[in-house]
Every structure is written in C-alpha cells, then in structure tokens.
Amino acid sequence: FQGRCKHQLSRLYFEQRDYRRALSTLDTIRKQDYVWPRVLFDRAWIFYYQKKYPEALGTILSYKAPMLK
C-alpha cells in the first residue's frame, strides 16, 4: 500500500512539472513492490519530459524485460 501511495504522490509532482521531486519519490519505492513495473513506465515519461532521451529509452527497455512479465 505504501508503494502505491508514493507512486500516486510522484504523479502529482509530475502534473505540477516538478520532475526532480517526482523522480526522487519514485526512487523510494522498492523493486519488490507490485507497482514497480508501473514505476519504470512513469520514470521513462519523466525522463522524456526532461529531454533525457537515452535514459527514457533505457527505462522502457527495462520495462519490457521478460522478468517483469
């Protein structure tokens, strides 16, 4: 439940265009949390909006990894 709350909080920061806080909030979510695949997807969008295209692409490739299916 805590991971989901943090995930939603990061989305609020994203909507406010506070990408730094959105990323730092996502960084506090554990990889074992069930929202982790969604976290990767949101991180990719944040990188895209920051014009950090290599990071966005790398994150999407992680999102598509077979172990997350």
Short mmCIF file of N, CA and C in Angstrom, two decimals:
data_model
loop_
_atom_site.label_atom_id
_atom_site.label_comp_id
_atom_site.label_asym_id
_atom_site.label_seq_id
_atom_site.Cartn_x
_atom_site.Cartn_y
_atom_site.Cartn_z
N PHE A 1 0.82 -1.20 0.00
CA PHE A 1 0.00 0.00 0.00
C PHE A 1 0.87 1.26 0.00
N GLN A 2 1.98 1.21 0.73
CA GLN A 2 2.87 2.37 0.81
C GLN A 2 3.47 2.69 -0.56
N GLY A 3 3.84 1.66 -1.31
CA GLY A 3 4.38 1.88 -2.65
C GLY A 3 3.38 2.56 -3.56
N ARG A 4 2.15 2.15 -3.46
CA ARG A 4 1.11 2.76 -4.31
C ARG A 4 0.89 4.22 -3.93
N CYS A 5 0.93 4.53 -2.66
CA CYS A 5 0.77 5.93 -2.21
C CYS A 5 1.91 6.80 -2.73
N LYS A 6 3.13 6.28 -2.62
CA LYS A 6 4.28 7.03 -3.13
C LYS A 6 4.19 7.22 -4.64
N HIS A 7 3.71 6.19 -5.31
CA HIS A 7 3.55 6.26 -6.76
C HIS A 7 2.57 7.37 -7.14
N GLN A 8 1.46 7.44 -6.45
CA GLN A 8 0.47 8.48 -6.73
C GLN A 8 1.01 9.87 -6.38
N LEU A 9 1.78 9.96 -5.32
CA LEU A 9 2.39 11.24 -4.95
C LEU A 9 3.34 11.70 -6.05
N SER A 10 4.11 10.78 -6.60
CA SER A 10 5.02 11.16 -7.69
C SER A 10 4.25 11.64 -8.91
N ARG A 11 3.09 11.08 -9.15
CA ARG A 11 2.27 11.53 -10.28
C ARG A 11 1.75 12.96 -10.06
N LEU A 12 1.46 13.28 -8.82
CA LEU A 12 1.06 14.66 -8.52
C LEU A 12 2.22 15.63 -8.80
N TYR A 13 3.41 15.25 -8.40
CA TYR A 13 4.58 16.09 -8.69
C TYR A 13 4.79 16.22 -10.20
N PHE A 14 4.57 15.12 -10.91
CA PHE A 14 4.71 15.14 -12.36
C PHE A 14 3.72 16.13 -12.99
N GLU A 15 2.48 16.09 -12.53
CA GLU A 15 1.47 17.01 -13.05
C GLU A 15 1.84 18.46 -12.79
N GLN A 16 2.54 18.71 -11.69
CA GLN A 16 2.98 20.06 -11.35
C GLN A 16 4.30 20.42 -12.04
N ARG A 17 4.79 19.51 -12.87
CA ARG A 17 6.05 19.67 -13.60
C ARG A 17 7.27 19.76 -12.67
N ASP A 18 7.14 19.16 -11.51
CA ASP A 18 8.27 19.08 -10.57
C ASP A 18 8.90 17.70 -10.75
N TYR A 19 9.64 17.55 -11.85
CA TYR A 19 10.17 16.25 -12.24
C TYR A 19 11.21 15.74 -11.26
N ARG A 20 11.99 16.62 -10.67
CA ARG A 20 13.00 16.21 -9.71
C ARG A 20 12.35 15.52 -8.51
N ARG A 21 11.32 16.13 -7.97
CA ARG A 21 10.63 15.52 -6.81
C ARG A 21 9.89 14.25 -7.21
N ALA A 22 9.36 14.23 -8.41
CA ALA A 22 8.67 13.03 -8.87
C ALA A 22 9.65 11.86 -8.94
N LEU A 23 10.83 12.09 -9.50
CA LEU A 23 11.83 11.03 -9.58
C LEU A 23 12.33 10.60 -8.20
N SER A 24 12.57 11.57 -7.34
CA SER A 24 13.08 11.21 -6.01
C SER A 24 12.03 10.42 -5.23
N THR A 25 10.76 10.71 -5.45
CA THR A 25 9.70 9.93 -4.79
C THR A 25 9.65 8.52 -5.35
N LEU A 26 9.78 8.39 -6.66
CA LEU A 26 9.79 7.06 -7.25
C LEU A 26 10.98 6.24 -6.79
N ASP A 27 12.09 6.90 -6.54
CA ASP A 27 13.30 6.20 -6.09
C ASP A 27 13.13 5.56 -4.72
N THR A 28 12.13 5.97 -3.97
CA THR A 28 11.93 5.39 -2.63
C THR A 28 11.07 4.13 -2.66
N ILE A 29 10.55 3.78 -3.83
CA ILE A 29 9.71 2.58 -3.95
C ILE A 29 10.61 1.37 -4.18
N ARG A 30 10.39 0.34 -3.41
CA ARG A 30 11.21 -0.88 -3.52
C ARG A 30 10.92 -1.63 -4.82
N LYS A 31 11.94 -2.25 -5.36
CA LYS A 31 11.78 -3.01 -6.60
C LYS A 31 10.87 -4.22 -6.42
N GLN A 32 10.72 -4.69 -5.20
CA GLN A 32 9.87 -5.84 -4.94
C GLN A 32 8.39 -5.46 -4.88
N ASP A 33 8.10 -4.18 -4.85
CA ASP A 33 6.71 -3.72 -4.76
C ASP A 33 5.96 -4.06 -6.04
N TYR A 34 4.68 -4.38 -5.92
CA TYR A 34 3.91 -4.78 -7.09
C TYR A 34 3.70 -3.64 -8.09
N VAL A 35 3.92 -2.40 -7.68
CA VAL A 35 3.76 -1.27 -8.62
C VAL A 35 5.05 -0.98 -9.39
N TRP A 36 6.11 -1.75 -9.14
CA TRP A 36 7.41 -1.45 -9.76
C TRP A 36 7.37 -1.36 -11.29
N PRO A 37 6.70 -2.27 -12.01
CA PRO A 37 6.66 -2.09 -13.47
C PRO A 37 6.04 -0.76 -13.88
N ARG A 38 5.04 -0.33 -13.16
CA ARG A 38 4.39 0.95 -13.45
C ARG A 38 5.34 2.12 -13.12
N VAL A 39 6.14 1.95 -12.08
CA VAL A 39 7.13 2.96 -11.69
C VAL A 39 8.13 3.17 -12.83
N LEU A 40 8.58 2.07 -13.43
CA LEU A 40 9.52 2.18 -14.55
C LEU A 40 8.91 2.97 -15.70
N PHE A 41 7.67 2.69 -16.00
CA PHE A 41 6.98 3.39 -17.08
C PHE A 41 6.89 4.90 -16.79
N ASP A 42 6.55 5.24 -15.57
CA ASP A 42 6.45 6.65 -15.19
C ASP A 42 7.82 7.34 -15.20
N ARG A 43 8.85 6.61 -14.77
CA ARG A 43 10.21 7.17 -14.82
C ARG A 43 10.59 7.50 -16.26
N ALA A 44 10.22 6.63 -17.19
CA ALA A 44 10.53 6.88 -18.60
C ALA A 44 9.85 8.16 -19.08
N TRP A 45 8.62 8.39 -18.69
CA TRP A 45 7.93 9.62 -19.08
C TRP A 45 8.60 10.85 -18.49
N ILE A 46 9.03 10.75 -17.26
CA ILE A 46 9.71 11.89 -16.63
C ILE A 46 10.99 12.21 -17.39
N PHE A 47 11.77 11.18 -17.69
CA PHE A 47 12.99 11.40 -18.46
C PHE A 47 12.68 12.01 -19.83
N TYR A 48 11.62 11.55 -20.45
CA TYR A 48 11.23 12.09 -21.75
C TYR A 48 10.91 13.59 -21.65
N TYR A 49 10.14 13.96 -20.66
CA TYR A 49 9.79 15.38 -20.48
C TYR A 49 10.99 16.23 -20.10
N GLN A 50 12.01 15.62 -19.52
CA GLN A 50 13.24 16.34 -19.20
C GLN A 50 14.20 16.35 -20.40
N LYS A 51 13.77 15.76 -21.50
CA LYS A 51 14.58 15.64 -22.72
C LYS A 51 15.83 14.79 -22.49
N LYS A 52 15.72 13.84 -21.59
CA LYS A 52 16.80 12.87 -21.34
C LYS A 52 16.42 11.58 -22.06
N TYR A 53 16.54 11.63 -23.37
CA TYR A 53 16.04 10.55 -24.22
C TYR A 53 16.76 9.22 -24.02
N PRO A 54 18.10 9.19 -23.86
CA PRO A 54 18.74 7.89 -23.61
C PRO A 54 18.24 7.22 -22.33
N GLU A 55 18.04 8.01 -21.28
CA GLU A 55 17.53 7.45 -20.02
C GLU A 55 16.10 6.95 -20.20
N ALA A 56 15.30 7.69 -20.96
CA ALA A 56 13.92 7.28 -21.21
C ALA A 56 13.89 5.95 -21.97
N LEU A 57 14.72 5.83 -22.98
CA LEU A 57 14.77 4.60 -23.76
C LEU A 57 15.26 3.44 -22.92
N GLY A 58 16.30 3.65 -22.13
CA GLY A 58 16.82 2.60 -21.27
C GLY A 58 15.79 2.13 -20.26
N THR A 59 15.01 3.04 -19.74
CA THR A 59 13.99 2.67 -18.76
C THR A 59 12.88 1.87 -19.42
N ILE A 60 12.50 2.25 -20.63
CA ILE A 60 11.47 1.50 -21.36
C ILE A 60 11.96 0.09 -21.67
N LEU A 61 13.24 -0.03 -22.03
CA LEU A 61 13.78 -1.37 -22.28
C LEU A 61 13.75 -2.21 -21.01
N SER A 62 14.00 -1.60 -19.86
CA SER A 62 13.89 -2.33 -18.59
C SER A 62 12.45 -2.75 -18.33
N TYR A 63 11.54 -1.87 -18.69
CA TYR A 63 10.10 -2.14 -18.51
C TYR A 63 9.68 -3.36 -19.33
N LYS A 64 10.29 -3.52 -20.49
CA LYS A 64 9.91 -4.61 -21.38
C LYS A 64 10.68 -5.91 -21.08
N ALA A 65 11.49 -5.92 -20.04
CA ALA A 65 12.30 -7.09 -19.71
C ALA A 65 11.40 -8.30 -19.40
N PRO A 66 11.81 -9.47 -19.83
CA PRO A 66 11.00 -10.67 -19.62
C PRO A 66 10.69 -10.96 -18.15
N MET A 67 11.60 -10.62 -17.24
CA MET A 67 11.35 -10.93 -15.83
C MET A 67 10.20 -10.10 -15.24
N LEU A 68 9.80 -9.04 -15.90
CA LEU A 68 8.69 -8.21 -15.40
C LEU A 68 7.33 -8.63 -15.97
N LYS A 69 7.34 -9.62 -16.82
CA LYS A 69 6.07 -10.07 -17.43
C LYS A 69 5.39 -11.09 -16.56
#
